[in-house]
PDB file of C-alpha atoms in Angstrom:
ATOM      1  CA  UNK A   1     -21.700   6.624  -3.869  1.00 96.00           C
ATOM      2  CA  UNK A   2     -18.943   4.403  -3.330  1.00 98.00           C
ATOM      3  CA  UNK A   3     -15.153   4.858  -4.089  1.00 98.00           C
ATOM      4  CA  UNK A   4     -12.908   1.966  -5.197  1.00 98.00           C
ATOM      5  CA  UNK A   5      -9.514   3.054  -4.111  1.00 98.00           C
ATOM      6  CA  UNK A   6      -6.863   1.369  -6.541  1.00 98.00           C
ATOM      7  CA  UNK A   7      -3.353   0.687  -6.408  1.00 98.00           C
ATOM      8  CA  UNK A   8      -2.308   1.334  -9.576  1.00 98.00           C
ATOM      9  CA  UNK A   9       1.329   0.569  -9.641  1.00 97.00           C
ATOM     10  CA  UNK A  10       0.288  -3.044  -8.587  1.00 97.00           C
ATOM     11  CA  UNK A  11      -1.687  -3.189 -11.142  1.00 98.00           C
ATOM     12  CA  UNK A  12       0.171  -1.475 -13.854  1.00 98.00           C
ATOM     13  CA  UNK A  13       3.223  -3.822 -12.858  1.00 97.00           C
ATOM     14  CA  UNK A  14       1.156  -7.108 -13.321  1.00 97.00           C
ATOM     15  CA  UNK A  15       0.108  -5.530 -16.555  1.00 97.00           C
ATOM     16  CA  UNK A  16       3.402  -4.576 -17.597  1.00 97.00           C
ATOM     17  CA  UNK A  17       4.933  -8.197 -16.595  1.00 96.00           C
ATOM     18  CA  UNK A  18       2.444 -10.300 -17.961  1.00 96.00           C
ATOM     19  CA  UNK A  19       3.150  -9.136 -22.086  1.00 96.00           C
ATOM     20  CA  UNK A  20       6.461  -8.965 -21.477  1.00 95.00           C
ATOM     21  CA  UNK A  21       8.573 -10.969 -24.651  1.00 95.00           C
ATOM     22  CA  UNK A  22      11.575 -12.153 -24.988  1.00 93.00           C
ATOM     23  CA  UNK A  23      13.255 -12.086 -28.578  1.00 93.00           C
ATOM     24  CA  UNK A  24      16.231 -14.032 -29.499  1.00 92.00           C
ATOM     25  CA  UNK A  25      18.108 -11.825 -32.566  1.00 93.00           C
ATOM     26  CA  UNK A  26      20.593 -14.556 -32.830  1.00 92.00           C
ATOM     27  CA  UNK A  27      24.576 -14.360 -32.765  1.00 92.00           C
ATOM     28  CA  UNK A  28      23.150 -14.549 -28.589  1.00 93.00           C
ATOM     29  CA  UNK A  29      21.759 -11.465 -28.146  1.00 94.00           C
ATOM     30  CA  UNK A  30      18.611 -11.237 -26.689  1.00 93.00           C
ATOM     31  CA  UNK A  31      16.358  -8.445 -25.445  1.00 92.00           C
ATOM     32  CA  UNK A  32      12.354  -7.515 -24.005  1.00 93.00           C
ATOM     33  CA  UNK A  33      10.034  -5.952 -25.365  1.00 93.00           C
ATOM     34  CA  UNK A  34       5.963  -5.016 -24.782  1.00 95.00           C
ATOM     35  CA  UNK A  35       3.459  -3.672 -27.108  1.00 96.00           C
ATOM     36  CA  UNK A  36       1.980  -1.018 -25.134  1.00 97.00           C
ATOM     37  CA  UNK A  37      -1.374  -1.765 -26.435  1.00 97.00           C
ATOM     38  CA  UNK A  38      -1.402  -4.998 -25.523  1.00 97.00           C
ATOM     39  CA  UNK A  39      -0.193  -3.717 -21.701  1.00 97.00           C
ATOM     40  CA  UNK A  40      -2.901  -1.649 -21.838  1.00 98.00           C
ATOM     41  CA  UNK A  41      -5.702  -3.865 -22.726  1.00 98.00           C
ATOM     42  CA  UNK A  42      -4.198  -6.337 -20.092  1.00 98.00           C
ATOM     43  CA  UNK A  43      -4.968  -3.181 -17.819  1.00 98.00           C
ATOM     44  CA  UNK A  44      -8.585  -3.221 -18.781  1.00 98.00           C
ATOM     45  CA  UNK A  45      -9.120  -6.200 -18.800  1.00 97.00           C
ATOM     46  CA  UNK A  46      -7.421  -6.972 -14.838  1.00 97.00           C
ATOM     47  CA  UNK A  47      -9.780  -3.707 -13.949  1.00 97.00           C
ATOM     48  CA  UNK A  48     -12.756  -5.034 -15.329  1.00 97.00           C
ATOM     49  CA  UNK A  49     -12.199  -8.531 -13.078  1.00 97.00           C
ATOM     50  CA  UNK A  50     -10.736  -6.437  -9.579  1.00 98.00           C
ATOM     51  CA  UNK A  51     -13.954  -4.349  -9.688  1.00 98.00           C
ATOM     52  CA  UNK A  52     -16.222  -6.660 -10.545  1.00 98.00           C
ATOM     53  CA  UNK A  53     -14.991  -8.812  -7.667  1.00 98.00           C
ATOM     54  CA  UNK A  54     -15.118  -5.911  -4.882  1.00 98.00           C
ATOM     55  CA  UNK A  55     -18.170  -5.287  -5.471  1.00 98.00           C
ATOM     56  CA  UNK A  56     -19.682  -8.629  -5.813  1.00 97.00           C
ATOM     57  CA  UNK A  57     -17.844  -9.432  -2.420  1.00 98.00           C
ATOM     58  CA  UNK A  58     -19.308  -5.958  -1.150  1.00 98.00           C
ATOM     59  CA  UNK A  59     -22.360  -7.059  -2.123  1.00 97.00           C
ATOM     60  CA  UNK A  60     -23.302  -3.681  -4.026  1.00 96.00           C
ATOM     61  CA  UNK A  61     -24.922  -2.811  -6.877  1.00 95.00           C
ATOM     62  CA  UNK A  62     -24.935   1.200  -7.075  1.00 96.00           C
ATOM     63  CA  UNK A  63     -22.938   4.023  -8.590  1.00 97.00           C
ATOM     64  CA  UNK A  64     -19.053   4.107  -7.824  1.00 98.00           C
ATOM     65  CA  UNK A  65     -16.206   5.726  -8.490  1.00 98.00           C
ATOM     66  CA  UNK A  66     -12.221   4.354  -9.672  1.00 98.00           C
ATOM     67  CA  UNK A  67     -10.034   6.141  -8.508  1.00 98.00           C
ATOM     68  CA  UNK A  68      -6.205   4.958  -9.106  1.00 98.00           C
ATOM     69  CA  UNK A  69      -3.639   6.003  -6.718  1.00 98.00           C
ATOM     70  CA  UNK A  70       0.373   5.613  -7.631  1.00 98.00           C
ATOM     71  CA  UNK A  71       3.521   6.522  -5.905  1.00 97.00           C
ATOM     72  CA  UNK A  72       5.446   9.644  -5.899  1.00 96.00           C
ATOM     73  CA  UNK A  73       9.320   9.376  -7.100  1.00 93.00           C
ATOM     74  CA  UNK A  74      10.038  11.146  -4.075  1.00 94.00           C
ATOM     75  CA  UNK A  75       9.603   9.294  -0.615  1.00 95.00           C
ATOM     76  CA  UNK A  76       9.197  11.204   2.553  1.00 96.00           C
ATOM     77  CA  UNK A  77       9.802   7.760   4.502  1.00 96.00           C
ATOM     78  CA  UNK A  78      13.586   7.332   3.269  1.00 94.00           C
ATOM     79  CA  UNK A  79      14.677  11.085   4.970  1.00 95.00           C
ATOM     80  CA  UNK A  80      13.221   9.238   8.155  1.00 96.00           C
ATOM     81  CA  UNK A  81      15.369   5.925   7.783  1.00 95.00           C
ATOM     82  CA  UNK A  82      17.995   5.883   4.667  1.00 93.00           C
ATOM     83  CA  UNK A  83      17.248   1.978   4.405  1.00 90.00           C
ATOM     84  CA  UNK A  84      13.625   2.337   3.312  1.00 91.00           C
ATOM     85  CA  UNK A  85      13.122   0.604   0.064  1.00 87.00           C
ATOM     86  CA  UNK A  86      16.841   1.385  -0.535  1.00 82.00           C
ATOM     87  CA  UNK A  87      17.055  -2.960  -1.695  1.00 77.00           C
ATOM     88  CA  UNK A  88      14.980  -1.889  -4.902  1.00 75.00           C
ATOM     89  CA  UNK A  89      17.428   0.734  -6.221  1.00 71.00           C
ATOM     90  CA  UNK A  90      18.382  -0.347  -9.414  1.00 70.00           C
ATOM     91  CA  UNK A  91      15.661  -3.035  -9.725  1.00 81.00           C
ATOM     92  CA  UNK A  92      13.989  -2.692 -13.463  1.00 87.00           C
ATOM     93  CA  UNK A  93      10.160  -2.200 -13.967  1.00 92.00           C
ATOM     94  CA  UNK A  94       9.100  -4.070 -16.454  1.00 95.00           C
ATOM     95  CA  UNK A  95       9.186  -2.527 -20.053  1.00 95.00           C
ATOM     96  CA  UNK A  96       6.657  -0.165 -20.583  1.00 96.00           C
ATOM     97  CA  UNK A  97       5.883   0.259 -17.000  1.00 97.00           C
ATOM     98  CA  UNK A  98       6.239   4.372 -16.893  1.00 96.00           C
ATOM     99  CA  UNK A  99       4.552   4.601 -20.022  1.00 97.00           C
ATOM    100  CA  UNK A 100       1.655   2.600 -18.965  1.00 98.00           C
ATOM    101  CA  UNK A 101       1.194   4.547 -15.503  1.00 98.00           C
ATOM    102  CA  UNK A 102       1.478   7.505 -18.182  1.00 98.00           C
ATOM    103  CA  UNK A 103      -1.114   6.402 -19.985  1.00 98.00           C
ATOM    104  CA  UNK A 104      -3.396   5.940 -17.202  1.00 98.00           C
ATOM    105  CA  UNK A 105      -3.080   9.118 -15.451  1.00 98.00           C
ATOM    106  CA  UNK A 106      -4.292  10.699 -18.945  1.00 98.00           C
ATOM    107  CA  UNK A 107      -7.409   8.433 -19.266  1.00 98.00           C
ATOM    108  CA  UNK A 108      -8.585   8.328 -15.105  1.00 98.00           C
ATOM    109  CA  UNK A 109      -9.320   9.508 -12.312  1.00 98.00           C
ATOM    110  CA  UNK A 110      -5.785   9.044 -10.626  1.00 98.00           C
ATOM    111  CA  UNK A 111      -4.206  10.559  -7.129  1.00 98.00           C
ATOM    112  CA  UNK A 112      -0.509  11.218  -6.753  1.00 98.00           C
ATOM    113  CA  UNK A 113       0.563  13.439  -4.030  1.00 97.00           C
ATOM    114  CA  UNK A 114       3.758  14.565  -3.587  1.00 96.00           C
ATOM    115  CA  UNK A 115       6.246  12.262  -1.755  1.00 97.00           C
ATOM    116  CA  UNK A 116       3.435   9.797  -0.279  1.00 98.00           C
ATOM    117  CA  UNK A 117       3.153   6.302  -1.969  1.00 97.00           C
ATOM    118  CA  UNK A 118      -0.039   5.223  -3.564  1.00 98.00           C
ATOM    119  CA  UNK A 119      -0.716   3.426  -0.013  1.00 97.00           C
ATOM    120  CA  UNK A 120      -0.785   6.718   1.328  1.00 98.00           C
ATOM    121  CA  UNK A 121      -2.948   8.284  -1.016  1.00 98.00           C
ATOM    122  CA  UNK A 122      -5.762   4.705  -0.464  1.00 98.00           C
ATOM    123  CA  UNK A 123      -4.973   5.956   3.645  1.00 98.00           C
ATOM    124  CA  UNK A 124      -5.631   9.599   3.632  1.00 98.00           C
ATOM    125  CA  UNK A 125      -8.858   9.463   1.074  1.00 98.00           C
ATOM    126  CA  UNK A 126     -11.040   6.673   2.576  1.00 98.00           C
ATOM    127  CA  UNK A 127     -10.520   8.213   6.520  1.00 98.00           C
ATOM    128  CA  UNK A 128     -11.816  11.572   5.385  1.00 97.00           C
ATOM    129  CA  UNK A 129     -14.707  11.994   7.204  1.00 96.00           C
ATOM    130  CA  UNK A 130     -17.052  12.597   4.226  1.00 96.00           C
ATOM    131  CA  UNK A 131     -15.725   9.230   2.909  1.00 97.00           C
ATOM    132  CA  UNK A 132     -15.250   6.952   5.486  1.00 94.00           C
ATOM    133  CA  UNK A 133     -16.754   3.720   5.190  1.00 92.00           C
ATOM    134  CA  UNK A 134     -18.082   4.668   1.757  1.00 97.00           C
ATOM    135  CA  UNK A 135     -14.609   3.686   0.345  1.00 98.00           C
ATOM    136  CA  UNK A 136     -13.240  -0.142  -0.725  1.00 98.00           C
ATOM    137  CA  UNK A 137      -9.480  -0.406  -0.517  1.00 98.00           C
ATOM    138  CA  UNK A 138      -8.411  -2.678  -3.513  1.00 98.00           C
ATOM    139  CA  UNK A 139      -4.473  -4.148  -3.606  1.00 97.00           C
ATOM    140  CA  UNK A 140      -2.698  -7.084  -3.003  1.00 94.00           C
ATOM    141  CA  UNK A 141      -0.818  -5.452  -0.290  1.00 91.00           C
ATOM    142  CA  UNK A 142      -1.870  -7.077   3.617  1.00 88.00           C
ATOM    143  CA  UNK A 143       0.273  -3.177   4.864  1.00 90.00           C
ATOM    144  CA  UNK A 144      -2.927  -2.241   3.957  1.00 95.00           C
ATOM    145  CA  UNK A 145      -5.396  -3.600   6.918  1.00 95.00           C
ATOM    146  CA  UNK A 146      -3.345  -1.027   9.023  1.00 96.00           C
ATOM    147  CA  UNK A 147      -6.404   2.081   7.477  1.00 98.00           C
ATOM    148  CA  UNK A 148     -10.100   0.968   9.016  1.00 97.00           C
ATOM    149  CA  UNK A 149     -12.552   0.488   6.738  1.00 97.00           C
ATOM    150  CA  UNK A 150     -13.206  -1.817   3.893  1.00 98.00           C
ATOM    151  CA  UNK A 151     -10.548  -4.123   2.181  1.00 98.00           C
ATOM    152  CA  UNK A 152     -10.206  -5.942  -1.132  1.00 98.00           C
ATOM    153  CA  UNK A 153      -7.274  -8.219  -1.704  1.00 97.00           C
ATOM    154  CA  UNK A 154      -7.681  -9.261  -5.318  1.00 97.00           C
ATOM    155  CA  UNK A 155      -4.214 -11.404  -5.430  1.00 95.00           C
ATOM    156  CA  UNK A 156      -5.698 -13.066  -2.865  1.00 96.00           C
ATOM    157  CA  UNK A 157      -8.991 -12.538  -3.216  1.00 96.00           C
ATOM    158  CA  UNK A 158     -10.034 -11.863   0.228  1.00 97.00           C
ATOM    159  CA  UNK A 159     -12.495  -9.362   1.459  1.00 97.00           C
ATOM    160  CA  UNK A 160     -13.241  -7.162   4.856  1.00 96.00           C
ATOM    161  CA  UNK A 161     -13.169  -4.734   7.123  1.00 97.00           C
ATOM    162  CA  UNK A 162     -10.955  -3.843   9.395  1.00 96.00           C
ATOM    163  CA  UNK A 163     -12.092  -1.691  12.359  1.00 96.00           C
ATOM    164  CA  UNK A 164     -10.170   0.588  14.611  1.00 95.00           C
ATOM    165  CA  UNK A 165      -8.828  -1.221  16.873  1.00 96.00           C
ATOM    166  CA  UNK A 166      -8.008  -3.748  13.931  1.00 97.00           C
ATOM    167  CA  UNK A 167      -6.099  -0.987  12.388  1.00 97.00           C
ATOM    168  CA  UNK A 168      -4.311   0.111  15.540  1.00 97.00           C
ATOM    169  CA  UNK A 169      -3.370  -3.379  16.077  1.00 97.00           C
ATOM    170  CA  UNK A 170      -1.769  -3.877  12.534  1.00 97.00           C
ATOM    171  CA  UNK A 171       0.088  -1.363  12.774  1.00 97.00           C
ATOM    172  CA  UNK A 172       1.981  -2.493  16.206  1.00 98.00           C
ATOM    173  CA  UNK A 173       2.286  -5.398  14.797  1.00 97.00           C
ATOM    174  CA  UNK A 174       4.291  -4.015  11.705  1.00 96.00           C
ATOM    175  CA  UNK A 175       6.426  -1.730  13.837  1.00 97.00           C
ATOM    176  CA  UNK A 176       7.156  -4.640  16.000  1.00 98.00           C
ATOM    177  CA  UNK A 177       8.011  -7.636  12.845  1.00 96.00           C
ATOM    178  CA  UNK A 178       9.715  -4.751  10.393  1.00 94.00           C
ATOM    179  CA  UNK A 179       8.862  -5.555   6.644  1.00 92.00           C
ATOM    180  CA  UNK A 180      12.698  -6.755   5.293  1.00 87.00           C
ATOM    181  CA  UNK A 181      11.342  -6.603   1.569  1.00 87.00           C
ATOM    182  CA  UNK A 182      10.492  -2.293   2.811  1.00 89.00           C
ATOM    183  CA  UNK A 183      14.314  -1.985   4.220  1.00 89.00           C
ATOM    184  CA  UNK A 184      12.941  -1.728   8.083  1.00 93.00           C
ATOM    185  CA  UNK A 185      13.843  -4.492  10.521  1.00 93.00           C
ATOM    186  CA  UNK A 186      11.384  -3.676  13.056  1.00 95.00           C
ATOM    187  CA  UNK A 187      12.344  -5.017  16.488  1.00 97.00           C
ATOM    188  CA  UNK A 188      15.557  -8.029  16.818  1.00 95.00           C
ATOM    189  CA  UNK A 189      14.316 -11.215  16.994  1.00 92.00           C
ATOM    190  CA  UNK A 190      10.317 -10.594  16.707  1.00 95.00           C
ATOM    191  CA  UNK A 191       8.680 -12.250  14.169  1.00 94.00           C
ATOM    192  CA  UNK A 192       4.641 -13.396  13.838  1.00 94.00           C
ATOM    193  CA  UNK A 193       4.583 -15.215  16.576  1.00 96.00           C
ATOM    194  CA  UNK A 194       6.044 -13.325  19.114  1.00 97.00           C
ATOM    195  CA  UNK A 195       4.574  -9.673  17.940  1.00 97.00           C
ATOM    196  CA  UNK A 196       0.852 -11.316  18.250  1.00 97.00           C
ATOM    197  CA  UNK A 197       2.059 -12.951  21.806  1.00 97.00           C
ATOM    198  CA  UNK A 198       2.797  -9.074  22.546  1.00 97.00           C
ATOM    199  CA  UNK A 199       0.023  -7.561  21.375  1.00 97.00           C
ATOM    200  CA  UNK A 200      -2.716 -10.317  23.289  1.00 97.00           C
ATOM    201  CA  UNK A 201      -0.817  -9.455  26.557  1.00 96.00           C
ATOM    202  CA  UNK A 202      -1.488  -5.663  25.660  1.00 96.00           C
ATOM    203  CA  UNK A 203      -2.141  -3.866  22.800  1.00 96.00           C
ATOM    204  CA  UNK A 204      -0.809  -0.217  23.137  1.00 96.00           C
ATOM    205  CA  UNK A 205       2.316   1.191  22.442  1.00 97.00           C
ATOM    206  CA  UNK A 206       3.969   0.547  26.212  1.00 96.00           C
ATOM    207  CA  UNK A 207       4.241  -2.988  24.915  1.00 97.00           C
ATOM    208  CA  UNK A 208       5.625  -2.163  21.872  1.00 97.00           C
ATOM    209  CA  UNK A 209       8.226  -0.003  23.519  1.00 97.00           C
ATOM    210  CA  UNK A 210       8.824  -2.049  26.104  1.00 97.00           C
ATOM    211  CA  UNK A 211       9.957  -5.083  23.380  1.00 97.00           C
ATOM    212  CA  UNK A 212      12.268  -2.961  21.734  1.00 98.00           C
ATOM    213  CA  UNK A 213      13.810  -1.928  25.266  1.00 97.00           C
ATOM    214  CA  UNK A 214      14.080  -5.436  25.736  1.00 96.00           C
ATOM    215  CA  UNK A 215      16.384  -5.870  22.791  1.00 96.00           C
ATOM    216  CA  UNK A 216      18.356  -3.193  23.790  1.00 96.00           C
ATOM    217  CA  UNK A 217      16.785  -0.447  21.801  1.00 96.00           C
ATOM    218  CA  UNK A 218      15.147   3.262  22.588  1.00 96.00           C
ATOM    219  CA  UNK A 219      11.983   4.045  22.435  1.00 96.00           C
ATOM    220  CA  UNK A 220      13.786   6.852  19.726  1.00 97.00           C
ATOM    221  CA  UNK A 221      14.494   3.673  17.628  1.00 97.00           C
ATOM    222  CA  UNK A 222      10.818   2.411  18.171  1.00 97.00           C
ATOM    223  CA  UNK A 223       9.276   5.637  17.001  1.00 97.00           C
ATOM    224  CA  UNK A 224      11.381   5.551  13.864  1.00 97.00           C
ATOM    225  CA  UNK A 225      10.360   2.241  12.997  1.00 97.00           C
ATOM    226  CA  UNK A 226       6.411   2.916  13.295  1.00 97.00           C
ATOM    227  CA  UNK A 227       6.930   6.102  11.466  1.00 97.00           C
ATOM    228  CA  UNK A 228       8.014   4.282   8.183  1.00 97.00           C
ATOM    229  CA  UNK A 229       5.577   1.384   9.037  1.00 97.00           C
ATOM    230  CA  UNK A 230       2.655   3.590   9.200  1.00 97.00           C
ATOM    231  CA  UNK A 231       0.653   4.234   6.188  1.00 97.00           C
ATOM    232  CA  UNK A 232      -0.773   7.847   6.469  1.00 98.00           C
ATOM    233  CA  UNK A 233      -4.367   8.657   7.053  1.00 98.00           C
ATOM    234  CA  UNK A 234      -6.531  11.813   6.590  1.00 97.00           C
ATOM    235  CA  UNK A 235      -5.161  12.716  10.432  1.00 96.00           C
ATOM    236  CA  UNK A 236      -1.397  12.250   9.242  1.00 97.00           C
ATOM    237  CA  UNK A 237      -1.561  15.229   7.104  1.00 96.00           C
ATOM    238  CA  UNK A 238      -1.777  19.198   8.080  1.00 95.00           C
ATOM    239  CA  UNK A 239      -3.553  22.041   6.090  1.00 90.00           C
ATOM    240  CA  UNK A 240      -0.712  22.408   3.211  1.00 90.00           C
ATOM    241  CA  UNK A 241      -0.580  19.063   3.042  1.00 90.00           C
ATOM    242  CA  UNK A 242       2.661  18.304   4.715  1.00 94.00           C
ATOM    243  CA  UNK A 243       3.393  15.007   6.467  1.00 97.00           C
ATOM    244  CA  UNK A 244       2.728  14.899  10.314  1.00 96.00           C
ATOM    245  CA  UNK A 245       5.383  12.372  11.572  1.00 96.00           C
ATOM    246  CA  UNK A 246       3.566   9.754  13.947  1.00 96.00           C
ATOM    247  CA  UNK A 247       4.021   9.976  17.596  1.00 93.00           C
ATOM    248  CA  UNK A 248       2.716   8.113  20.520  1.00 92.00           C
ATOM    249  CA  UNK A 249      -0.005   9.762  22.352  1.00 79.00           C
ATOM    250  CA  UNK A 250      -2.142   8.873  25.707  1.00 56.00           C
ATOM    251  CA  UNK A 251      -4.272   7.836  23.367  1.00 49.00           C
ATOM    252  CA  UNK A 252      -2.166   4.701  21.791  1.00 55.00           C
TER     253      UNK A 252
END
């Protein structure tokens, strides 16, 4: 069997956005409106081209499973640094957006879980053990390539698989560059170019440290930063299902 793990509020926003209308009432009011059928055949219809495309570019032709995975309205990230996301408070979804998601959470197979975004949810299900490698991450989201295992990026359309130590190395790379458009800078001055100069001298968490001491900045500061950069995996989360906050170990 193989999963096909889903962002669905990427895909529910294009959805949304595409059959948005404008009407003009005259005497210059305007305002926007979407038929919520229409948003939801545009759903279908962007499903039935995203998994058709994984799995062509997987190559397989056996059973699967959909499974959609959306974000919590609570965010365990912004108790950890009060600037995550905070730029998008008060930015609109398009119309129909919550009613959409709605309707999709009644008709699939969805996961939600509570205060983890629908990265997250991708993260922790396809590094179980009983589902590792056996899952194909789909979203237009490159955050993503931080979880091993197989990757779809169907804005892009780009398929692969990112290993370990591909993983691990994403994910000092994010903690290093910051994501402005997430609300975390990451460390001064360290963009691309400079984070991948790094990370070929050595890639471990000393030389991600040791860049933010260079700027001036505690390792304290550093281990904030990769906590919000981290997407979670099945390792990141205890018994009750409570968030484990990253730390470095010998092992990093």
């Amino acid at each position: 069997m193989l999963y096909l793990l889903i962002d669905g509020d990427m895909v529910c926003f294009r959805a949304c956005s595409s059959v948005e209308k404008e009407i003009d009432w005259g005497n210059d009011i305007w305002t926007l409106h979407v038929n919520l059928n229409e948003a939801k055949e545009r759903f279908e219809s962007l499903m039935e081209m995203i998994i058709r495309d994984a799995l062509d570019a997987h190559e397989y032709h056996g059973a699967f499973e959909v499974k959609y995975c959306f974000t919590d309205t609570v965010n365990f990230r912004r108790s950890i640094l009060p600037t995550y996301k905070a730029n998008r408070a008060g930015k609109r979804k398009p119309v129909g957006y919550k009613a959409l998601v709605s309707w999709v959470k009644s008709e699939y197979d969805t996961i939600t879980k509570n205060t983890l975004e629908a990265d997250d949810c991708m993260g922790i299900f396809a590094t179980k053990p009983m589902y590792r490698d056996k899952c194909i991450i789909i979203s237009g989201d490159k955050d993503l390539l931080c979880i091993p295992g197989y990757h779809y990026d169907f804005l892009r359309k780009e398929y692969g698989h990112s290993s370990e130590e591909d993983s691990l190395r994403n994910f000092y790379m994010q903690t290093l560059m910051g994501d402005a458009t997430d609300g975390y800078s990451g460390c001064p001055k360290v963009g691309k170019v400079t984070a991948q100069r790094i990370l070929d001298k050595e890639c471990s968490w000393n030389a991600v440290k040791e860049a933010y001491e260079k700027a001036g900045l505690s390792e304290n500061v550093a281990i904030t930063q990769a906590r919000v950069a981290k997407i979670l995996t099945a390792d990141d989360i205890d018994a009750e299902g409570q968030v484990i906050l990253w730390k470095p170990t010998e092992a990093h």
